[in-house]
Amino acid sequence: DAKTTQPPSMDCAEGRAANLPCNHSTISGNEYVYWYRQIHSQGPQYIIHGLKNNETNEMASLIITEDRKSSTLILPHATLRDTAVYYCIVLPLMDSNYQLIWGAGTKLIIKP
Amino acid sequence: KAGVTQTPRYLIKTRGQQVTLSCSPISGHRSVSWYQQTPGQGLQFLFEYFSETQRNKGNFPGRFSGRQFSNSRSEMNVSTLELGDSALYLCASSLRGRYTEAFFGQGTRLTVV
């Protein structure tokens, strides 16, 4: 089973901030939270990752709760091109025996 | 720089046949991972190669195998194809392995009839 739980779908108005939640209550101390997205008919695209501090890059911001049991990916000004399935996954950065398990993700629909 | 290239993009095979898929990673990337994506099972990890060695393997039968060459290019082979092997096969490359900024190819759409 996936180690993360995400809502199956969300809508967001174009130009507004899209906030995608992810629950990872069983996360271990050495596991990072990664976010990817997959636009229809394309391979997944890396967005951002973090361990315990909030992270920001040119695509998004990642807010991780202090207990690390959940996180939120924020797309500050959503555009129609942000419509995609967003995956939140956790994995250890240095463990060579990890199992990579992807959940069903959140289908984000940006509406004009 | 050039992205991850997967060939072919589309493939139709008959049950019982075998198939080989190819992945050329981004120049300088030493890790190549393979995934199977189906509507019912989602994205599932097949295996990862790093510097020509299989470093990790998912829960797939032995019909699924792979290898990596000295130039980091990787191939995936599926023998004795079954209808259930119809899927999008994705390859990802990264500099050091794991998921740190892994870059995915467009995938190979395999249809088994």
CSV table of N, CA and C in Angstrom, one decimal, chain A residues 34 36 38 41-46 49 87 89 91-103, chain B residues 9 33 35 37 43-45 48 55-59 88 90 97-106:
chain,number,residue,atom,x,y,z
A,34,TYR,N,8.2,13.9,-1.6
A,34,TYR,CA,8.4,14.3,-3.0
A,34,TYR,C,7.1,14.5,-3.6
A,36,TYR,N,5.4,15.0,-7.5
A,36,TYR,CA,5.5,14.9,-9.0
A,36,TYR,C,4.1,15.2,-9.5
A,38,GLN,N,1.7,14.6,-13.3
A,38,GLN,CA,1.7,13.9,-14.6
A,38,GLN,C,0.6,14.6,-15.4
A,41,SER,N,-0.9,12.0,-20.9
A,41,SER,CA,-0.1,11.5,-22.0
A,41,SER,C,1.4,11.8,-21.9
A,42,GLN,N,1.8,12.4,-20.8
A,42,GLN,CA,3.3,12.6,-20.6
A,42,GLN,C,3.8,11.9,-19.4
A,43,GLY,N,5.1,11.8,-19.3
A,43,GLY,CA,5.7,11.2,-18.1
A,43,GLY,C,5.6,12.1,-16.9
A,44,PRO,N,5.7,11.6,-15.7
A,44,PRO,CA,5.7,12.4,-14.5
A,44,PRO,C,6.8,13.4,-14.5
A,45,GLN,N,6.5,14.6,-13.9
A,45,GLN,CA,7.5,15.7,-13.9
A,45,GLN,C,7.7,16.0,-12.4
A,46,TYR,N,9.0,16.1,-12.0
A,46,TYR,CA,9.4,16.4,-10.7
A,46,TYR,C,9.0,17.9,-10.4
A,49,HIS,N,10.8,18.7,-3.4
A,49,HIS,CA,10.8,17.7,-2.3
A,49,HIS,C,11.4,18.4,-1.1
A,87,TYR,N,1.2,13.7,-7.6
A,87,TYR,CA,1.5,12.5,-6.8
A,87,TYR,C,2.4,13.0,-5.6
A,89,ILE,N,4.8,11.3,-2.7
A,89,ILE,CA,5.4,10.1,-2.3
A,89,ILE,C,6.4,10.4,-1.3
A,91,LEU,N,10.0,8.7,0.4
A,91,LEU,CA,11.1,7.7,0.3
A,91,LEU,C,12.3,8.2,1.0
A,92,PRO,N,13.1,7.2,1.4
A,92,PRO,CA,14.4,7.6,2.1
A,92,PRO,C,15.4,7.9,1.0
A,93,LEU,N,16.2,8.9,1.3
A,93,LEU,CA,17.1,9.4,0.3
A,93,LEU,C,18.3,8.5,0.1
A,94,MET,N,18.7,7.8,1.2
A,94,MET,CA,19.9,7.0,1.1
A,94,MET,C,19.7,5.5,1.3
A,95,ASP,N,18.5,5.1,1.4
A,95,ASP,CA,18.3,3.6,1.6
A,95,ASP,C,18.3,2.9,0.3
A,96,SER,N,19.1,1.9,0.1
A,96,SER,CA,19.1,1.2,-1.1
A,96,SER,C,18.1,0.1,-1.3
A,97,ASN,N,17.4,-0.2,-0.2
A,97,ASN,CA,16.4,-1.2,-0.2
A,97,ASN,C,14.9,-0.7,-0.1
A,98,TYR,N,14.7,0.5,-0.5
A,98,TYR,CA,13.4,1.1,-0.4
A,98,TYR,C,12.5,0.5,-1.5
A,99,GLN,N,11.2,0.5,-1.2
A,99,GLN,CA,10.2,0.1,-2.2
A,99,GLN,C,9.5,1.4,-2.6
A,100,LEU,N,9.5,1.6,-3.9
A,100,LEU,CA,8.8,2.8,-4.4
A,100,LEU,C,7.4,2.5,-4.7
A,101,ILE,N,6.5,3.2,-4.0
A,101,ILE,CA,5.1,2.9,-4.1
A,101,ILE,C,4.4,4.3,-4.4
A,102,TRP,N,3.7,4.4,-5.5
A,102,TRP,CA,3.0,5.6,-5.8
A,102,TRP,C,1.5,5.3,-5.6
A,103,GLY,N,0.9,6.3,-5.0
A,103,GLY,CA,-0.6,6.2,-4.8
A,103,GLY,C,-1.3,6.6,-6.0
B,9,ARG,N,7.8,4.7,-29.3
B,9,ARG,CA,6.7,5.3,-28.5
B,9,ARG,C,5.5,4.4,-28.4
B,33,SER,N,15.5,4.2,-13.9
B,33,SER,CA,14.5,3.4,-13.3
B,33,SER,C,13.4,3.2,-14.3
B,35,TYR,N,9.2,2.0,-14.9
B,35,TYR,CA,7.9,1.9,-14.2
B,35,TYR,C,6.9,1.4,-15.2
B,37,GLN,N,2.8,1.7,-15.9
B,37,GLN,CA,1.6,2.4,-15.5
B,37,GLN,C,0.4,1.9,-16.2
B,43,LEU,N,1.0,3.7,-11.1
B,43,LEU,CA,2.4,3.7,-11.4
B,43,LEU,C,3.1,2.7,-10.5
B,44,GLN,N,3.7,1.7,-11.1
B,44,GLN,CA,4.4,0.7,-10.3
B,44,GLN,C,5.8,0.6,-10.7
B,45,PHE,N,6.7,0.5,-9.7
B,45,PHE,CA,8.1,0.5,-9.9
B,45,PHE,C,8.6,-0.9,-10.4
B,48,GLU,N,15.5,-0.5,-10.8
B,48,GLU,CA,16.4,0.7,-11.0
B,48,GLU,C,17.8,0.1,-11.3
B,55,ARG,N,20.0,-2.0,-8.8
B,55,ARG,CA,20.2,-1.6,-7.4
B,55,ARG,C,18.9,-1.9,-6.6
B,56,ASN,N,17.8,-2.0,-7.3
B,56,ASN,CA,16.5,-2.2,-6.6
B,56,ASN,C,15.5,-2.8,-7.6
B,57,LYS,N,14.6,-3.6,-7.1
B,57,LYS,CA,13.6,-4.3,-7.9
B,57,LYS,C,12.3,-4.3,-7.3
B,58,GLY,N,11.2,-4.1,-8.1
B,58,GLY,CA,9.9,-4.1,-7.6
B,58,GLY,C,9.3,-5.5,-7.6
B,59,ASN,N,8.0,-5.7,-7.4
B,59,ASN,CA,7.4,-7.0,-7.3
B,59,ASN,C,6.8,-7.4,-8.6
B,88,LEU,N,1.6,1.6,-20.2
B,88,LEU,CA,2.6,2.6,-20.5
B,88,LEU,C,3.8,2.3,-19.7
B,90,LEU,N,7.4,3.6,-18.4
B,90,LEU,CA,8.1,4.8,-18.3
B,90,LEU,C,9.5,4.6,-17.8
B,97,GLY,N,20.5,8.8,-8.6
B,97,GLY,CA,19.5,7.8,-8.2
B,97,GLY,C,18.5,8.4,-7.3
B,98,ARG,N,17.6,7.5,-6.8
B,98,ARG,CA,16.5,7.9,-6.0
B,98,ARG,C,15.6,8.8,-6.8
B,99,TYR,N,14.9,9.7,-6.1
B,99,TYR,CA,14.0,10.6,-6.8
B,99,TYR,C,14.4,12.0,-6.9
B,100,THR,N,15.6,12.3,-6.5
B,100,THR,CA,16.1,13.7,-6.6
B,100,THR,C,16.1,14.2,-8.0
B,101,GLU,N,15.1,14.9,-8.3
B,101,GLU,CA,15.0,15.5,-9.6
B,101,GLU,C,15.1,14.4,-10.7
B,102,ALA,N,14.3,13.4,-10.6
B,102,ALA,CA,14.3,12.4,-11.6
B,102,ALA,C,13.5,12.9,-12.8
B,103,PHE,N,14.0,12.6,-14.0
B,103,PHE,CA,13.4,13.1,-15.2
B,103,PHE,C,12.8,11.9,-16.0
B,104,PHE,N,11.6,12.0,-16.3
B,104,PHE,CA,10.9,10.9,-17.0
B,104,PHE,C,10.8,11.1,-18.5
B,105,GLY,N,10.8,10.0,-19.2
B,105,GLY,CA,10.6,10.1,-20.6
B,105,GLY,C,9.1,10.1,-20.9
B,106,GLN,N,8.8,10.1,-22.2
B,106,GLN,CA,7.4,10.1,-22.6
B,106,GLN,C,6.7,8.8,-22.5
